[in-house]
Short mmCIF file of C-alpha atoms in Angstrom, two decimals:
data_model
loop_
_atom_site.label_atom_id
_atom_site.label_comp_id
_atom_site.label_asym_id
_atom_site.label_seq_id
_atom_site.Cartn_x
_atom_site.Cartn_y
_atom_site.Cartn_z
CA MET L 245 74.34 178.00 127.93
CA GLU L 246 76.54 175.01 127.48
CA LYS L 247 74.27 172.35 129.85
CA PRO L 248 70.94 172.52 127.66
CA ARG L 249 72.20 172.16 124.37
CA ARG L 250 73.94 168.67 125.57
CA SER L 251 70.63 167.61 127.02
CA SER L 252 68.77 168.25 123.72
CA LEU L 253 71.65 166.39 122.36
CA LYS L 254 70.85 163.29 124.80
CA PHE L 255 67.16 163.58 123.74
CA VAL L 256 67.89 163.23 120.40
CA ILE L 257 70.16 160.15 120.85
CA ASP L 258 67.54 158.55 123.40
CA LEU L 259 64.63 159.46 121.10
CA LEU L 260 66.45 157.53 118.15
CA ILE L 261 67.58 154.37 120.17
CA GLY L 262 63.72 154.08 121.14
CA LEU L 263 62.24 154.44 117.95
CA VAL L 264 64.98 151.46 116.54
CA LEU L 265 63.90 149.55 119.71
CA SER L 266 60.01 149.78 119.60
CA TYR L 267 60.51 149.01 115.72
CA TYR L 268 62.28 145.64 116.68
CA ALA L 269 60.09 145.07 119.16
CA ARG L 270 57.01 145.56 116.81
CA LEU L 271 58.79 143.26 114.66
CA ILE L 272 59.50 140.40 117.32
CA SER L 273 56.04 140.89 118.75
CA ASN L 274 54.28 140.83 115.52
CA PRO L 275 55.99 138.85 112.94
CA LEU L 276 53.54 137.91 110.37
CA GLN L 277 52.09 141.46 109.93
CA SER L 278 55.57 142.95 109.90
CA GLY L 279 56.98 140.79 107.87
CA LEU L 280 59.91 139.57 109.51
CA ALA L 281 58.42 136.07 109.17
CA TYR L 282 58.56 136.46 105.53
CA PHE L 283 62.15 137.71 105.80
CA ALA L 284 63.43 134.72 107.86
CA ALA L 285 61.12 132.22 105.55
CA GLY L 286 63.37 133.33 102.87
CA LEU L 287 66.86 133.82 104.59
CA ILE L 288 66.73 130.58 106.05
CA PRO L 289 66.61 128.41 103.26
CA ALA L 290 68.80 130.80 101.39
CA LEU L 291 71.27 130.29 103.60
CA PHE L 292 70.98 126.72 103.78
CA ILE L 293 71.41 126.32 100.04
CA GLY L 294 74.25 128.61 99.73
CA TRP L 295 76.37 127.42 102.89
CA ILE L 296 75.66 123.66 102.86
CA LEU L 297 74.04 122.20 99.74
CA PHE L 298 76.19 124.45 96.98
CA PRO L 299 79.44 123.70 98.41
CA PHE L 300 78.35 119.70 98.02
CA ALA L 301 76.94 119.82 94.89
CA LEU L 302 79.66 121.98 93.80
CA TYR L 303 82.20 119.20 93.52
CA SER L 304 81.99 116.40 92.07
CA LYS L 305 83.08 112.91 94.00
CA GLN L 306 85.51 110.60 91.72
CA PRO L 307 86.71 107.51 92.98
CA GLN L 308 90.66 106.68 92.27
CA PRO L 309 91.21 103.74 89.85
CA ILE L 310 92.33 101.59 92.62
CA SER L 311 92.96 101.97 95.95
CA PHE L 312 96.88 102.27 97.14
CA ASN L 313 98.05 102.47 100.65
CA HIS L 314 100.61 104.37 101.35
CA ALA L 315 101.09 103.64 105.33
CA LEU L 316 102.01 99.61 104.03
CA HIS L 317 104.28 100.67 101.56
CA MET L 318 106.33 102.65 104.06
CA ASP L 319 106.36 99.77 106.47
CA SER L 320 109.93 98.27 106.07
CA ASP L 321 108.67 95.03 107.07
CA ILE L 322 106.07 94.71 105.37
CA ALA L 323 107.16 96.41 101.94
CA ASP L 324 110.92 95.53 102.04
CA GLY L 325 112.87 97.15 99.12
CA ILE L 326 111.94 100.59 99.72
CA GLU L 327 114.83 102.28 100.62
CA GLY L 328 115.91 105.66 102.55
CA ASP L 329 117.22 105.84 105.96
CA THR L 330 114.74 108.49 107.03
CA GLU L 331 111.46 109.12 106.17
CA ALA L 332 111.66 111.61 103.54
CA GLU L 333 114.06 109.58 101.87
CA LYS L 334 111.56 106.69 101.80
CA CYS L 335 109.42 109.34 99.89
CA LEU L 336 111.47 109.96 97.57
CA TYR L 337 112.15 106.41 96.55
CA CYS L 338 109.14 106.46 95.08
CA HIS L 339 108.18 110.33 94.07
CA SER L 340 111.82 111.08 93.09
CA PHE L 341 113.43 113.77 91.27
CA ARG L 342 115.16 112.85 87.56
CA ASP L 343 118.55 114.54 87.06
CA ASP L 344 117.70 117.56 85.84
CA GLY L 345 116.06 118.60 88.82
CA THR L 346 112.40 117.85 87.74
CA PHE L 347 110.09 116.04 89.89
CA ALA L 348 108.47 112.63 88.70
CA GLY L 349 105.28 112.64 90.50
CA ILE L 350 103.41 109.94 91.17
CA PRO L 351 105.97 106.34 90.53
CA LYS L 352 105.18 104.66 86.89
CA LEU L 353 104.27 101.11 86.83
CA GLU L 354 107.93 100.02 86.12
CA LEU L 355 108.65 101.22 89.87
CA CYS L 356 105.87 98.97 91.27
CA MET L 357 106.86 96.14 89.13
CA GLU L 358 110.21 95.79 90.98
CA CYS L 359 107.94 94.07 93.61
CA HIS L 360 104.26 93.41 92.05
CA ASP L 361 106.08 91.66 88.77
CA ASP L 362 103.97 88.44 88.52
CA PRO L 363 100.33 88.91 87.93
CA ASP L 364 99.89 85.43 88.70
CA SER L 365 101.16 85.56 92.67
CA PRO L 366 100.45 88.48 94.32
CA LEU L 367 102.17 89.52 97.38
CA GLY L 368 99.16 89.32 99.52
CA GLU L 369 95.62 89.05 99.89
CA THR L 370 93.60 92.01 99.22
CA GLN L 371 91.10 92.98 96.91
CA ALA L 372 92.79 96.33 95.42
CA GLU L 373 96.19 94.34 94.89
CA GLN L 374 94.19 91.63 92.69
CA GLN L 375 92.59 94.55 90.94
CA PHE L 376 96.09 96.27 90.23
CA MET L 377 97.58 92.72 89.18
CA THR L 378 94.59 92.28 86.69
CA GLU L 379 94.12 95.75 85.37
CA TYR L 380 97.34 97.26 85.04
CA VAL L 381 100.39 94.95 86.17
CA ALA L 382 99.28 92.05 83.79
CA GLN L 383 98.46 94.51 80.93
CA GLU L 384 101.69 96.87 81.58
CA LYS L 385 98.97 99.99 81.65
CA GLU L 386 99.54 102.74 83.64
CA VAL L 387 97.39 103.68 86.53
CA PRO L 388 95.28 107.05 85.47
CA TRP L 389 95.90 108.19 89.20
CA LEU L 390 93.69 111.89 89.73
CA LEU L 391 95.93 114.44 91.05
CA TYR L 392 94.90 115.87 94.33
CA SER L 393 97.32 118.53 94.43
CA ARG L 394 96.76 119.50 90.92
CA GLN L 395 97.44 123.56 90.13
CA PRO L 396 95.71 124.82 87.29
CA ASP L 397 98.10 125.02 84.10
CA CYS L 398 99.05 128.60 84.66
CA VAL L 399 100.95 127.86 87.99
CA TYR L 400 104.71 126.88 88.00
CA PHE L 401 105.55 125.06 91.10
CA SER L 402 109.12 123.17 91.57
CA HIS L 403 109.50 120.51 93.84
CA ILE L 404 113.17 120.81 94.47
CA ALA L 405 112.77 124.29 95.52
CA HIS L 406 111.24 123.41 98.63
CA VAL L 407 112.18 120.15 99.55
CA GLN L 408 116.11 120.09 98.74
CA LYS L 409 116.84 123.80 98.78
CA GLY L 410 114.10 124.99 101.27
CA GLU L 411 114.17 121.59 103.20
CA LEU L 412 110.76 121.64 103.72
CA ASP L 413 109.01 118.27 104.57
CA CYS L 414 105.93 116.94 102.36
CA GLN L 415 104.00 117.02 105.16
CA VAL L 416 103.97 121.04 105.46
CA CYS L 417 102.21 121.32 101.72
CA HIS L 418 100.57 117.82 101.58
CA GLY L 419 99.44 116.86 105.27
CA ASP L 420 99.46 113.36 106.05
CA HIS L 421 98.56 111.86 102.59
CA GLY L 422 101.89 109.74 102.94
CA LYS L 423 99.86 107.80 106.12
CA THR L 424 96.99 107.12 104.85
CA LEU L 425 95.51 103.47 104.46
CA GLU L 426 93.34 104.49 101.77
CA LEU L 427 92.47 106.88 99.14
CA PRO L 428 89.73 109.53 99.57
CA PRO L 429 87.68 110.08 96.70
CA PHE L 430 89.08 112.43 94.12
CA GLN L 431 86.91 115.84 94.14
CA LYS L 432 86.59 118.34 91.58
CA ASN L 433 84.90 122.03 91.33
CA ARG L 434 82.21 121.34 88.61
CA ILE L 435 82.84 125.19 87.82
CA THR L 436 86.93 125.21 87.21
CA GLY L 437 87.62 121.83 87.16
CA TYR L 438 90.22 122.35 89.98
CA SER L 439 90.71 119.98 93.00
CA ILE L 440 88.98 120.69 96.44
CA ASN L 441 92.57 120.57 97.64
CA ILE L 442 93.56 123.82 96.19
CA TRP L 443 90.44 125.89 97.67
CA GLY L 444 90.37 123.57 100.91
CA LYS L 445 87.85 121.56 102.26
CA ASN L 446 86.48 124.13 104.28
CA ILE L 447 84.14 126.35 102.06
CA LEU L 448 84.45 129.60 104.91
CA GLY L 449 88.36 129.48 103.39
CA LEU L 450 88.99 128.90 106.83
CA LYS L 451 92.53 126.90 107.70
CA SER L 452 94.38 125.26 110.58
CA ASN L 453 96.82 123.39 108.78
CA THR L 454 99.50 124.77 106.54
CA TRP L 455 98.33 122.21 104.23
CA ASP L 456 94.90 122.70 104.52
CA ARG L 457 94.52 124.85 101.02
CA MET L 458 96.72 125.78 98.27
CA LYS L 459 95.84 128.90 96.95
CA MET L 460 97.61 131.82 95.27
CA ASP L 461 97.87 133.43 98.86
CA ASP L 462 98.99 130.58 101.00
CA CYS L 463 102.13 130.03 98.49
CA ALA L 464 102.66 133.87 99.00
CA GLU L 465 102.17 133.52 102.79
CA CYS L 466 104.78 131.14 103.14
CA HIS L 467 107.40 133.15 101.45
CA THR L 468 106.86 136.10 103.48
CA GLN L 469 107.24 134.19 106.36
CA LYS L 470 110.56 132.30 105.47
CA GLY L 471 111.80 135.53 104.26
CA HIS L 472 111.79 134.90 101.01
CA GLU L 473 109.69 137.65 99.27
CA GLU L 474 111.53 137.83 96.36
CA ASN L 475 109.65 134.50 95.17
CA ASN L 476 106.47 136.64 95.43
CA ALA L 477 107.14 137.88 91.85
CA CYS L 478 104.35 136.32 89.17
CA PHE L 479 106.77 134.97 86.95
CA VAL L 480 108.08 132.53 89.90
CA CYS L 481 104.92 130.78 90.42
CA HIS L 482 103.34 131.33 86.92
CA LYS L 483 104.09 130.17 83.54
CA MET Y 238 125.70 150.53 85.13
CA GLU Y 239 122.90 152.50 84.30
CA ASN Y 240 120.08 150.72 86.43
CA ASN Y 241 119.17 150.22 90.14
CA LEU Y 242 118.56 146.83 89.88
CA ALA Y 243 122.26 146.09 90.24
CA HIS Y 244 121.48 143.69 92.99
CA GLY Y 245 119.54 141.12 91.03
CA HIS Y 246 119.93 139.81 87.46
CA ARG Y 247 118.98 141.80 84.44
CA PHE Y 248 118.79 139.54 81.51
CA GLY Y 249 118.92 140.78 78.18
CA MET Y 250 120.07 139.95 74.49
CA VAL Y 251 122.39 141.26 72.09
CA ILE Y 252 121.46 140.83 68.30
CA ASP Y 253 123.95 141.33 65.37
CA ILE Y 254 121.81 142.81 62.47
CA ASP Y 255 124.98 141.90 60.28
CA LYS Y 256 125.11 138.28 61.05
CA CYS Y 257 121.46 137.84 60.51
CA THR Y 258 120.59 136.53 57.03
CA GLY Y 259 116.96 137.00 57.89
CA CYS Y 260 116.20 132.91 57.77
CA GLY Y 261 113.34 133.26 60.27
CA THR Y 262 114.38 130.20 62.32
CA CYS Y 263 114.35 132.35 65.46
CA MET Y 264 110.67 133.08 64.41
CA VAL Y 265 109.79 128.94 64.18
CA ALA Y 266 111.53 128.40 67.24
CA CYS Y 267 110.11 130.52 69.60
CA ALA Y 268 106.71 129.90 68.52
CA ALA Y 269 107.40 126.15 68.81
CA GLU Y 270 108.67 126.80 72.38
CA ASN Y 271 106.02 128.83 73.44
CA ASN Y 272 103.29 127.13 72.43
CA VAL Y 273 102.03 129.81 69.98
CA THR Y 274 98.99 129.35 68.48
CA VAL Y 275 98.21 128.85 64.77
CA ARG Y 276 95.46 129.27 62.91
CA SER Y 277 94.05 126.85 59.92
CA ASP Y 278 94.69 129.70 57.76
CA GLU Y 279 97.37 131.85 58.64
CA SER Y 280 97.89 133.76 55.36
CA ASP Y 281 96.70 137.25 56.96
CA LYS Y 282 99.79 137.88 58.33
CA GLN Y 283 98.71 141.24 60.41
CA ARG Y 284 96.78 138.58 62.46
CA SER Y 285 99.80 136.08 63.12
CA ILE Y 286 101.16 136.11 66.27
CA THR Y 287 104.83 136.28 66.51
CA TRP Y 288 106.53 137.03 70.02
CA MET Y 289 109.76 137.04 67.59
CA GLN Y 290 109.31 139.12 64.54
CA LEU Y 291 111.54 139.40 61.47
CA TYR Y 292 111.78 142.68 59.81
CA LYS Y 293 113.22 143.81 56.57
CA ILE Y 294 114.82 146.92 56.10
CA THR Y 295 116.50 148.11 52.97
CA ASN Y 296 118.67 151.87 52.76
CA GLY Y 297 116.28 152.96 49.88
CA LYS Y 298 118.55 153.40 47.37
CA ALA Y 299 118.30 152.34 43.51
CA PHE Y 300 120.30 149.28 42.42
CA PRO Y 301 123.28 148.80 42.20
CA HIS Y 302 123.40 150.71 45.86
CA THR Y 303 120.23 148.76 47.28
CA GLU Y 304 121.47 147.34 50.60
CA VAL Y 305 119.10 144.88 52.58
CA SER Y 306 118.91 143.99 56.54
CA TYR Y 307 116.83 141.90 58.44
CA PHE Y 308 116.18 142.89 62.43
CA PRO Y 309 114.33 140.56 64.85
CA ARG Y 310 112.43 141.98 67.21
CA PRO Y 311 111.58 140.17 70.33
CA CYS Y 312 110.12 142.00 73.37
CA MET Y 313 112.45 144.34 74.28
CA HIS Y 314 111.74 143.97 78.25
CA CYS Y 315 111.87 147.72 78.88
CA ASP Y 316 113.53 148.59 82.35
CA GLU Y 317 112.57 151.36 84.92
CA ASP Y 318 113.60 154.81 83.52
CA GLY Y 319 116.73 155.04 86.62
CA HIS Y 320 114.77 157.67 88.32
CA GLY Y 321 112.26 155.40 89.94
CA HIS Y 322 109.09 157.04 88.03
CA HIS Y 323 107.89 154.30 85.87
CA THR Y 324 108.77 150.93 84.76
CA SER Y 325 107.98 149.79 80.91
CA PRO Y 326 105.00 151.27 79.12
CA CYS Y 327 103.00 148.16 79.05
CA VAL Y 328 103.20 147.98 82.88
CA THR Y 329 102.60 151.56 83.36
CA VAL Y 330 99.22 151.27 81.39
CA CYS Y 331 98.07 147.71 82.96
CA VAL Y 332 94.91 147.96 84.41
CA ALA Y 333 94.85 144.35 86.01
CA THR Y 334 98.29 143.88 87.08
CA ALA Y 335 98.63 141.26 84.80
CA THR Y 336 101.83 142.56 83.15
CA ARG Y 337 104.93 143.38 85.96
CA LEU Y 338 108.64 144.23 85.74
CA ASP Y 339 110.16 141.53 87.87
CA PHE Y 340 113.19 143.17 89.72
CA ASN Y 341 115.08 139.76 90.27
CA THR Y 342 115.29 139.23 86.60
CA GLY Y 343 114.51 142.42 84.57
CA ILE Y 344 112.10 140.17 82.50
CA VAL Y 345 108.31 141.69 82.19
CA SER Y 346 105.93 139.05 82.90
CA GLN Y 347 102.38 138.88 81.37
CA ILE Y 348 99.80 136.44 83.09
CA TYR Y 349 97.34 135.67 80.78
CA THR Y 350 94.70 134.06 83.07
CA ARG Y 351 94.73 137.85 85.01
CA CYS Y 352 94.70 139.62 81.38
CA VAL Y 353 91.14 140.80 80.95
CA GLY Y 354 92.32 141.55 77.23
CA CYS Y 355 91.92 145.80 77.07
CA ARG Y 356 94.78 146.10 74.98
CA TYR Y 357 96.09 149.13 76.45
CA CYS Y 358 99.72 147.40 76.54
CA GLN Y 359 99.51 146.67 73.06
CA ALA Y 360 98.73 150.48 72.13
CA ALA Y 361 101.44 151.41 74.68
CA CYS Y 362 103.83 149.32 73.28
CA PRO Y 363 106.47 151.48 70.95
CA TYR Y 364 107.80 148.19 69.59
CA HIS Y 365 104.35 146.12 68.60
CA ALA Y 366 105.79 143.17 70.63
CA ARG Y 367 102.58 142.49 71.99
CA TYR Y 368 99.38 140.34 70.34
CA PHE Y 369 95.86 140.00 71.24
CA ASN Y 370 94.32 136.52 70.99
CA TRP Y 371 91.57 137.62 68.69
CA TRP Y 372 90.34 133.29 68.16
CA ASP Y 373 90.27 130.69 70.51
CA GLY Y 374 94.10 129.46 71.25
CA TYR Y 375 94.89 125.48 71.74
CA LYS Y 376 93.05 125.48 74.89
CA LEU Y 377 89.90 126.01 73.66
CA ILE Y 378 90.13 124.24 69.90
CA GLN Y 379 86.82 122.53 69.50
CA PRO Y 380 87.29 119.33 68.37
CA PHE Y 381 90.78 119.32 69.87
CA PRO Y 382 92.93 117.98 67.31
CA LYS Y 383 93.50 114.02 68.10
CA GLY Y 384 97.38 113.79 69.40
CA MET Y 385 97.94 117.94 69.39
CA GLU Y 386 98.54 118.32 72.90
CA ARG Y 387 101.99 116.03 72.04
CA SER Y 388 103.20 119.14 70.21
CA LEU Y 389 102.55 121.52 73.46
CA SER Y 390 105.03 122.40 75.42
CA PRO Y 391 103.97 121.99 79.68
CA GLU Y 392 106.50 124.15 80.53
CA VAL Y 393 104.70 127.22 78.88
CA SER Y 394 100.61 127.50 79.53
CA VAL Y 395 98.45 128.08 76.83
CA ARG Y 396 96.23 131.12 76.15
CA THR Y 397 92.71 131.79 75.42
CA ARG Y 398 90.93 134.00 73.31
CA GLY Y 399 91.24 137.88 74.43
CA VAL Y 400 94.05 137.93 76.30
CA VAL Y 401 97.16 139.69 75.16
CA GLU Y 402 99.93 137.63 75.13
CA LYS Y 403 104.14 138.32 74.30
CA CYS Y 404 107.63 137.18 74.41
CA THR Y 405 108.65 136.38 78.10
CA PHE Y 406 112.68 135.71 77.44
CA CYS Y 407 111.59 132.00 77.79
CA HIS Y 408 111.48 132.38 81.55
CA HIS Y 409 110.38 128.64 81.61
CA ARG Y 410 114.13 128.00 80.94
CA LEU Y 411 115.27 130.02 83.45
CA MET Y 412 113.34 128.09 86.26
CA ARG Y 413 114.29 124.71 84.11
CA ALA Y 414 117.57 126.03 84.50
CA LYS Y 415 117.30 127.06 88.18
CA ASN Y 416 116.27 123.34 88.57
CA LYS Y 417 119.00 121.83 87.34
CA ALA Y 418 121.19 124.04 89.54
CA TYR Y 419 119.48 122.84 92.69
CA ALA Y 420 119.64 119.19 92.17
CA GLU Y 421 123.29 119.92 91.40
CA GLY Y 422 123.63 121.52 95.04
CA ARG Y 423 124.44 124.99 93.39
CA ARG Y 424 122.33 128.14 93.94
CA GLU Y 425 123.40 130.04 90.90
CA ILE Y 426 123.12 129.36 87.29
CA GLU Y 427 125.89 129.47 84.61
CA GLU Y 428 125.96 131.93 81.35
CA SER Y 429 125.03 128.91 79.07
CA GLU Y 430 122.31 127.35 81.12
CA TYR Y 431 119.80 130.14 80.46
CA ILE Y 432 119.19 131.09 77.05
CA THR Y 433 116.30 131.73 74.81
CA ALA Y 434 114.97 129.52 72.18
CA CYS Y 435 115.61 131.98 69.69
CA ALA Y 436 119.79 132.53 70.32
CA GLU Y 437 119.62 128.64 70.59
CA ALA Y 438 117.98 128.15 67.01
CA CYS Y 439 119.84 130.99 65.24
CA PRO Y 440 122.12 129.09 62.64
CA VAL Y 441 124.65 132.21 62.68
CA GLN Y 442 124.59 132.80 66.77
CA ALA Y 443 123.81 136.47 65.60
CA ILE Y 444 121.79 136.49 68.76
CA THR Y 445 123.58 136.20 72.54
CA PHE Y 446 122.01 136.23 75.71
CA GLY Y 447 122.85 136.59 79.16
CA ASP Y 448 123.00 138.71 82.31
CA LEU Y 449 123.87 142.48 81.55
CA ASN Y 450 124.02 142.81 85.39
CA ASN Y 451 127.26 140.24 85.09
CA PRO Y 452 130.18 142.08 83.66
CA ASN Y 453 131.75 138.16 82.80
CA HIS Y 454 128.41 137.67 80.41
CA LYS Y 455 129.13 138.34 76.83
CA VAL Y 456 126.36 140.40 76.54
CA SER Y 457 127.64 142.89 78.63
CA GLN Y 458 131.06 143.20 76.71
CA LEU Y 459 128.88 142.95 73.30
CA ILE Y 460 126.84 146.12 74.14
CA LYS Y 461 129.96 148.49 75.04
CA SER Y 462 130.78 148.21 71.12
CA PRO Y 463 130.22 151.81 69.48
CA TYR Y 464 128.03 149.86 67.01
CA ALA Y 465 125.13 148.54 69.67
CA PHE Y 466 122.41 150.67 69.85
CA ARG Y 467 118.56 150.19 70.72
CA LEU Y 468 115.61 150.64 69.47
CA LEU Y 469 113.23 154.26 69.90
CA GLU Y 470 116.22 154.99 72.41
CA ARG Y 471 115.58 158.44 73.06
CA LEU Y 472 111.71 157.34 74.44
CA ASN Y 473 113.60 156.41 77.20
CA THR Y 474 112.29 153.24 77.67
CA LYS Y 475 115.43 151.64 78.58
CA PRO Y 476 115.36 148.17 76.40
CA LYS Y 477 117.20 145.29 77.51
CA VAL Y 478 117.62 144.04 73.68
CA TYR Y 479 120.38 145.49 72.06
CA TYR Y 480 121.73 145.68 68.51
CA ILE Y 481 124.71 145.43 66.81
CA SER Y 482 125.32 146.75 63.16
CA LYS Y 483 128.40 148.52 61.51
CA LYS Y 484 125.80 150.21 58.64
CA ASP Y 485 125.51 153.63 59.42
CA TRP Y 486 121.68 153.16 57.50
CA VAL Y 487 120.65 150.85 60.14
CA ARG Y 488 121.35 152.38 63.07
CA GLU Y 489 119.91 155.66 61.57
CA MET Y 490 116.72 153.79 60.78
CA ALA Y 491 116.61 152.54 64.89
CA ASP Y 492 115.52 156.27 66.14
CA ASN Y 493 113.52 159.56 64.77
CA TYR Y 494 116.44 161.34 64.24
CA LEU Y 495 115.98 164.87 63.07
CA PRO Y 496 117.84 165.85 59.53
CA GLY Y 497 121.38 165.92 60.47
CA GLU Y 498 120.98 164.91 64.28
CA PHE Y 499 122.53 161.31 63.49
CA LYS Y 500 126.02 161.37 63.95
CA PRO Y 501 127.86 158.13 61.53
CA ILE Y 502 130.89 156.63 63.47
CA SER Y 503 133.93 156.85 61.12
CA THR Y 504 135.29 153.65 61.01
CA ALA Y 505 138.63 155.59 61.37
CA ALA Y 506 137.97 156.77 64.77
CA VAL Y 507 137.32 153.30 66.03
CA GLY Y 508 140.19 151.33 64.79
CA SER Y 509 139.39 148.24 62.81
CA ARG Y 510 136.69 146.58 65.65
#
C-alpha cells in the first residue's frame, strides 16, 4: 500500500506548484488587473529613495577650512625638514606622541610655522598656501580642522597601543589619507552627527579594506583576529 | 586568593575608617574627576549623584559615650561568587548588557550609551552605589553655559538623562597609566601609577588602592588584617572594597548580625596591631 500514498503526495505537491505558477502567470500577463503594476510602481521609487536618495541626503557635506596636501609634505625633496627614516616616523613627526603616551593628533600651528614662518614670503605659489598664510599664520590662529575619523564621545581609543605596541601601520585604519593631494569634503551624518568614516561610505555596510569603516564590530574583528580578545571588554574601548 | 580571576588584575580598595575624618574631599574629587552632573539647586540631596558617598554612623549611645565614624562608599565592584554561578548583582539583572564585570581588571563597567534606564541594577545593588539621571546632564544643558566645557574632563564621557551611572574606579586612569607604560616601552603598570581620584585626594590617606591579585601591593597586605571587613559580606557579593576599623561597633554595623552572632575581636588576642 506504499505506492498510492506516495503518488497522492506527489499529486498534492504538483497541484501546489501549479497553483503558484499560474498565479504568477496571471500576475505577469495581466499586471494592471492583478495589481503587480501598482506594487512595482510603489516599490521601485521606494527602493530608489531608500537606497540612493536617503544615503545622499543623510550626510551633509562641508569643505575643510583650507586644503592640505599630505603627499607634498611627505616628499623630502619639497618639504625638507620633516624628519624620520621610515614613512611612519615621518608621519609621527607631525602626528606625534606626547611623553605620557597620549596622541597629539593633528599638529598645532606652531609646528607648521617651523617652515611657514613668514606670512609675507610663502614657500610656494599655491592659492591654498596663500590662504593658510593670511587667515591663520598671520593671525596666529589655529586651523579648525574637521576630523574624519573622530569616534563618538563614549569611545576610548589609544594610538600608542596600536602603533607602538601593536606595531600597526597608519594605513591599516586610515587608508591612503597620508598620501592624498587634497582633502575630501567632510561628511557628517545629519542624525547622529558622526563622520561618514565610522559607518563607511558604502551604505550597504560592505567593506573590502580594513579602513573602509570603523564601527564597533570592526574594532572587535581585528582584536579577535590578532588574538587580543581580552581587548573586547566594554571598558577597553569605552569610557 | 578566593577568586578564579587569578590570571588578571583585580583592582580593589581598602578604606581605613579610623583614619577618615569625614571631610568629604573624596566626594568632591570624584565628582570633579568624573564629570558628575550638578543641578542649579543641589539642596535636595536625595537626588544628588554621588559616585562616592560619605555616610555618618554613630554607636547610638548617649553622651559621654557617643562615638561617630564616617565611611565613604564607592561602587563595591562586586566579584564572581567563586562558584561561577553569577557575577555582580547589577550585572546579573541588566537587560541590556550595559554593565559587565571585566575579567581582566575586576572592574564593573557601565556603558551609558547602552543603558536603557530600566533601573533594575539600581534595585539590585545592595549598596545604593548606582544613580539615575533624572535630568539632562552636561551634554544636553540648554543653553550650554559658556566655557563650561573647560571644566569637563575629556577622559570621561558625559551622561544624558535617563541612564544609570556609578563609580568606575576611575577606569580612565588605568588607560592613562597604560599609555604611559607603552610610551616607556613597558607592558605592565606600576602600583603607584594607577590610583583613583578619591585615593589621591584623601588628605589623611585613608584610602589605599591597588591590585588585590598582586601580593606585593599594599591592598593585598592590608586586607589580611583581622580588622578588615566588607559590607554585607554574607550576601556573597564579594565586594572589592574593604574597610578597616578597630572599633567593634563599626564592624558590627557592616552586616545584619543576629543578636549575639557578632564576635568582637579581643585586642589581647591579636596583640597590639
